[in-house]
């Protein structure tokens, strides 16, 4: 099979959101802490009528409809999510409702879970299926869906919510460069969800940043080694047109790109110019641990990498800044931002992707983009996703209302025997929503 990859995408995020500027005031944080310090503009969240199941139902049914894909043409469906609604029944089985209606129950795949990495695991599974001898010629489908909510405290402004659906098959406009992959997996307690009675994670924020950057280093080294092995020449940031990062908050993305630039400097790569070399020279003898701790290095590398950041990363940051951390969907929402911003100038471009899930699991991999025929053209993907339209029709709520909503959701989490507000006034037509959880914990959804 040639050029296996992503043929089509759809993104859904809740229409309800809170401005980071307003949250700063509400939380008594210093001005600019969330907007400049974290680099975030706005944060989406689910009200009581939405959850990871309703969002994924919406994303999948909209994708099938807008690209005119017959549901019988799907042979594998995998979901990545870290939002636990049921410890046994997969989100995938809820999505089967869409396919059963059309007489298709012959669909492999279940859910993958490890923090923000589950979507990448699901994507690799489906791509591997299409490349394997058990492929039956039908499309694969991957769904990343999460609602990121945190207990009161410094992590709360790094929430968000979204679902992304991706259609997988051969001859794709977003094709995997399958040989170039570097992973780093290890045991860490940086962010985890041991309390099954709560939706909130336990998080060691500072440790999670360091774990993320160490994983990034390690993946980059392995990615570069694979590239050199199969391509015959060394890899540097000059070989990547765009770099897309898992995006819990934008500041970490800025630091991550600066870190890659510093890695290129240490490897004496061609992407680093003479002026930058001079500025980075004082840090060349730092040990690994010292280099993660050095604030001066962080600042200097961000400064010297700024121009490349603006060209190779900035176009990928739009949706994550507006919607927040979408956990499994964050990396793919960042990628969707690139399609949104640059769809007409992406033919032949290489995009390097970095996926990170706490705990921890991480992989760096790459896509080669190609102009394809409709409906699977990059410009049609941008049109279908309609990111501007979706952002424009959002409804901003006050921090007080946002907190009230979180309290209601805390109370409802793991509960049974309730009906929701069924307030769908803000949802666009075609959106699925939760109506009821009955005395047997069975969940019921309707479509607006
Ligand atoms: N104006 C501008 N910048 C400011 C201001 C201000 N008024 N006040 C603070 N800042 C800056 C700080 O200098 C810092 O930036 P820097 O790192 O470049 O120096 C930044 O704002 C954050 O402030 P801190 O005090 O360092 O950190 P805080 O206690 O607010 O916590 C954290 C931030 C750790 C990211 C927290 O939000 C968190 O735990 N989030 C969840 C964990 C997470 O997302 N980890 C990422 C990988 S794992 C995952 O994806 C879930």
GROMACS .gro file of N, CA and C in nm, residues 249-323:
model
  225
  249UNK      N    1  -0.033   2.352   2.693
  249UNK     CA    2  -0.044   2.499   2.694
  249UNK      C    3   0.069   2.550   2.607
  250UNK      N    4   0.050   2.665   2.546
  250UNK     CA    5   0.143   2.709   2.442
  250UNK      C    6   0.286   2.732   2.490
  251UNK      N    7   0.302   2.777   2.615
  251UNK     CA    8   0.438   2.805   2.663
  251UNK      C    9   0.526   2.681   2.652
  252UNK      N   10   0.470   2.564   2.682
  252UNK     CA   11   0.549   2.441   2.675
  252UNK      C   12   0.589   2.410   2.530
  253UNK      N   13   0.505   2.447   2.436
  253UNK     CA   14   0.538   2.429   2.294
  253UNK      C   15   0.655   2.520   2.255
  254UNK      N   16   0.652   2.645   2.304
  254UNK     CA   17   0.764   2.737   2.277
  254UNK      C   18   0.895   2.681   2.334
  255UNK      N   19   0.886   2.628   2.458
  255UNK     CA   20   1.006   2.572   2.522
  255UNK      C   21   1.054   2.448   2.447
  256UNK      N   22   0.959   2.370   2.397
  256UNK     CA   23   0.994   2.245   2.330
  256UNK      C   24   1.070   2.271   2.201
  257UNK      N   25   1.020   2.367   2.123
  257UNK     CA   26   1.090   2.394   1.997
  257UNK      C   27   1.230   2.448   2.025
  258UNK      N   28   1.241   2.535   2.128
  258UNK     CA   29   1.372   2.588   2.166
  258UNK      C   30   1.466   2.475   2.208
  259UNK      N   31   1.409   2.376   2.274
  259UNK     CA   32   1.489   2.260   2.318
  259UNK      C   33   1.542   2.183   2.195
  260UNK      N   34   1.458   2.164   2.093
  260UNK     CA   35   1.504   2.095   1.972
  260UNK      C   36   1.615   2.174   1.904
  261UNK      N   37   1.600   2.306   1.907
  261UNK     CA   38   1.701   2.392   1.846
  261UNK      C   39   1.834   2.378   1.921
  262UNK      N   40   1.825   2.372   2.053
  262UNK     CA   41   1.945   2.351   2.136
  262UNK      C   42   2.007   2.214   2.105
  263UNK      N   43   1.924   2.114   2.085
  263UNK     CA   44   1.973   1.980   2.049
  263UNK      C   45   2.048   1.986   1.915
  264UNK      N   46   1.992   2.061   1.821
  264UNK     CA   47   2.059   2.078   1.691
  264UNK      C   48   2.195   2.146   1.709
  265UNK      N   49   2.197   2.244   1.800
  265UNK     CA   50   2.324   2.313   1.830
  265UNK      C   51   2.427   2.213   1.884
  266UNK      N   52   2.385   2.129   1.979
  266UNK     CA   53   2.477   2.031   2.038
  266UNK      C   54   2.527   1.931   1.933
  267UNK      N   55   2.442   1.903   1.832
  267UNK     CA   56   2.480   1.809   1.726
  267UNK      C   57   2.554   1.881   1.613
  268UNK      N   58   2.574   2.011   1.631
  268UNK     CA   59   2.642   2.091   1.529
  268UNK      C   60   2.568   2.086   1.395
  269UNK      N   61   2.436   2.094   1.401
  269UNK     CA   62   2.355   2.083   1.279
  269UNK      C   63   2.349   2.214   1.203
  270UNK      N   64   2.319   2.204   1.074
  270UNK     CA   65   2.323   2.321   0.985
  270UNK      C   66   2.212   2.422   1.012
  271UNK      N   67   2.108   2.380   1.088
  271UNK     CA   68   1.995   2.470   1.112
  271UNK      C   69   2.032   2.586   1.205
  272UNK      N   70   2.145   2.574   1.276
  272UNK     CA   71   2.182   2.676   1.374
  272UNK      C   72   2.285   2.772   1.313
  273UNK      N   73   2.250   2.902   1.309
  273UNK     CA   74   2.342   2.997   1.246
  273UNK      C   75   2.452   3.042   1.343
  274UNK      N   76   2.549   3.115   1.289
  274UNK     CA   77   2.667   3.151   1.367
  274UNK      C   78   2.633   3.235   1.491
  275UNK      N   79   2.544   3.331   1.473
  275UNK     CA   80   2.507   3.419   1.585
  275UNK      C   81   2.446   3.335   1.699
  276UNK      N   82   2.362   3.239   1.663
  276UNK     CA   83   2.297   3.155   1.764
  276UNK      C   84   2.401   3.067   1.833
  277UNK      N   85   2.494   3.015   1.754
  277UNK     CA   86   2.600   2.929   1.811
  277UNK      C   87   2.676   3.004   1.920
  278UNK      N   88   2.706   3.130   1.892
  278UNK     CA   89   2.780   3.210   1.988
  278UNK      C   90   2.701   3.226   2.119
  279UNK      N   91   2.570   3.252   2.103
  279UNK     CA   92   2.486   3.273   2.222
  279UNK      C   93   2.466   3.145   2.302
  280UNK      N   94   2.466   3.032   2.233
  280UNK     CA   95   2.440   2.905   2.303
  280UNK      C   96   2.568   2.840   2.357
  281UNK      N   97   2.682   2.888   2.308
  281UNK     CA   98   2.810   2.826   2.347
  281UNK      C   99   2.829   2.809   2.498
  282UNK      N  100   2.793   2.911   2.580
  282UNK     CA  101   2.816   2.896   2.725
  282UNK      C  102   2.742   2.776   2.786
  283UNK      N  103   2.643   2.721   2.716
  283UNK     CA  104   2.563   2.613   2.774
  283UNK      C  105   2.603   2.476   2.723
  284UNK      N  106   2.704   2.471   2.637
  284UNK     CA  107   2.734   2.345   2.569
  284UNK      C  108   2.788   2.238   2.663
  285UNK      N  109   2.840   2.279   2.780
  285UNK     CA  110   2.898   2.177   2.868
  285UNK      C  111   2.804   2.138   2.983
  286UNK      N  112   2.682   2.192   2.985
  286UNK     CA  113   2.588   2.156   3.091
  286UNK      C  114   2.552   2.007   3.082
  287UNK      N  115   2.533   1.944   3.198
  287UNK     CA  116   2.484   1.805   3.196
  287UNK      C  117   2.335   1.808   3.158
  288UNK      N  118   2.278   1.694   3.125
  288UNK     CA  119   2.137   1.687   3.089
  288UNK      C  120   2.049   1.752   3.195
  289UNK      N  121   2.066   1.710   3.321
  289UNK     CA  122   1.983   1.762   3.431
  289UNK      C  123   2.001   1.912   3.447
  290UNK      N  124   2.126   1.957   3.440
  290UNK     CA  125   2.152   2.101   3.453
  290UNK      C  126   2.082   2.178   3.341
  291UNK      N  127   2.082   2.120   3.222
  291UNK     CA  128   2.024   2.192   3.108
  291UNK      C  129   1.872   2.204   3.121
  292UNK      N  130   1.805   2.105   3.184
  292UNK     CA  131   1.659   2.119   3.205
  292UNK      C  132   1.630   2.224   3.310
  293UNK      N  133   1.724   2.241   3.404
  293UNK     CA  134   1.700   2.334   3.516
  293UNK      C  135   1.741   2.478   3.483
  294UNK      N  136   1.821   2.496   3.378
  294UNK     CA  137   1.876   2.630   3.353
  294UNK      C  138   1.775   2.725   3.289
  295UNK      N  139   1.736   2.825   3.365
  295UNK     CA  140   1.641   2.926   3.316
  295UNK      C  141   1.707   3.011   3.208
  296UNK      N  142   1.838   3.036   3.224
  296UNK     CA  143   1.908   3.117   3.125
  296UNK      C  144   1.911   3.047   2.989
  297UNK      N  145   1.937   2.918   2.992
  297UNK     CA  146   1.938   2.842   2.868
  297UNK      C  147   1.799   2.845   2.803
  298UNK      N  148   1.696   2.827   2.887
  298UNK     CA  149   1.558   2.828   2.838
  298UNK      C  150   1.529   2.959   2.764
  299UNK      N  151   1.566   3.070   2.829
  299UNK     CA  152   1.539   3.203   2.772
  299UNK      C  153   1.621   3.224   2.643
  300UNK      N  154   1.751   3.194   2.651
  300UNK     CA  155   1.840   3.219   2.538
  300UNK      C  156   1.799   3.134   2.417
  301UNK      N  157   1.769   3.007   2.440
  301UNK     CA  158   1.735   2.921   2.325
  301UNK      C  159   1.601   2.963   2.265
  302UNK      N  160   1.506   3.006   2.350
  302UNK     CA  161   1.379   3.054   2.295
  302UNK      C  162   1.401   3.177   2.207
  303UNK      N  163   1.493   3.262   2.254
  303UNK     CA  164   1.522   3.386   2.182
  303UNK      C  165   1.588   3.356   2.046
  304UNK      N  166   1.689   3.270   2.045
  304UNK     CA  167   1.759   3.245   1.918
  304UNK      C  168   1.676   3.158   1.822
  305UNK      N  169   1.580   3.083   1.876
  305UNK     CA  170   1.497   2.997   1.790
  305UNK      C  171   1.370   3.067   1.743
  306UNK      N  172   1.351   3.191   1.790
  306UNK     CA  173   1.223   3.261   1.768
  306UNK      C  174   1.181   3.269   1.621
  307UNK      N  175   1.277   3.303   1.535
  307UNK     CA  176   1.244   3.320   1.393
  307UNK      C  177   1.197   3.187   1.332
  308UNK      N  178   1.267   3.080   1.365
  308UNK     CA  179   1.227   2.948   1.314
  308UNK      C  180   1.095   2.903   1.376
  309UNK      N  181   1.076   2.936   1.502
  309UNK     CA  182   0.949   2.905   1.570
  309UNK      C  183   0.833   2.970   1.495
  310UNK      N  184   0.850   3.097   1.461
  310UNK     CA  185   0.743   3.169   1.392
  310UNK      C  186   0.708   3.103   1.258
  311UNK      N  187   0.811   3.051   1.190
  311UNK     CA  188   0.786   2.990   1.059
  311UNK      C  189   0.735   2.847   1.068
  312UNK      N  190   0.792   2.768   1.159
  312UNK     CA  191   0.766   2.623   1.159
  312UNK      C  192   0.666   2.576   1.264
  313UNK      N  193   0.639   2.658   1.365
  313UNK     CA  194   0.553   2.612   1.475
  313UNK      C  195   0.428   2.700   1.492
  314UNK      N  196   0.449   2.831   1.481
  314UNK     CA  197   0.340   2.925   1.507
  314UNK      C  198   0.209   2.888   1.435
  315UNK      N  199   0.215   2.849   1.306
  315UNK     CA  200   0.087   2.816   1.236
  315UNK      C  201   0.016   2.693   1.293
  316UNK      N  202   0.082   2.619   1.383
  316UNK     CA  203   0.019   2.499   1.439
  316UNK      C  204  -0.043   2.523   1.576
  317UNK      N  205  -0.036   2.648   1.625
  317UNK     CA  206  -0.072   2.671   1.765
  317UNK      C  207  -0.214   2.727   1.785
  318UNK      N  208  -0.281   2.756   1.675
  318UNK     CA  209  -0.407   2.831   1.681
  318UNK      C  210  -0.517   2.763   1.765
  319UNK      N  211  -0.554   2.642   1.730
  319UNK     CA  212  -0.666   2.576   1.799
  319UNK      C  213  -0.632   2.545   1.946
  320UNK      N  214  -0.512   2.489   1.974
  320UNK     CA  215  -0.481   2.465   2.115
  320UNK      C  216  -0.483   2.591   2.202
  321UNK      N  217  -0.445   2.706   2.147
  321UNK     CA  218  -0.452   2.830   2.226
  321UNK      C  219  -0.596   2.872   2.252
  322UNK      N  220  -0.684   2.845   2.156
  322UNK     CA  221  -0.824   2.885   2.166
  322UNK      C  222  -0.911   2.787   2.245
  323UNK      N  223  -0.875   2.659   2.239
  323UNK     CA  224  -0.961   2.556   2.298
  323UNK      C  225  -0.902   2.499   2.427
   0.00000   0.00000   0.00000
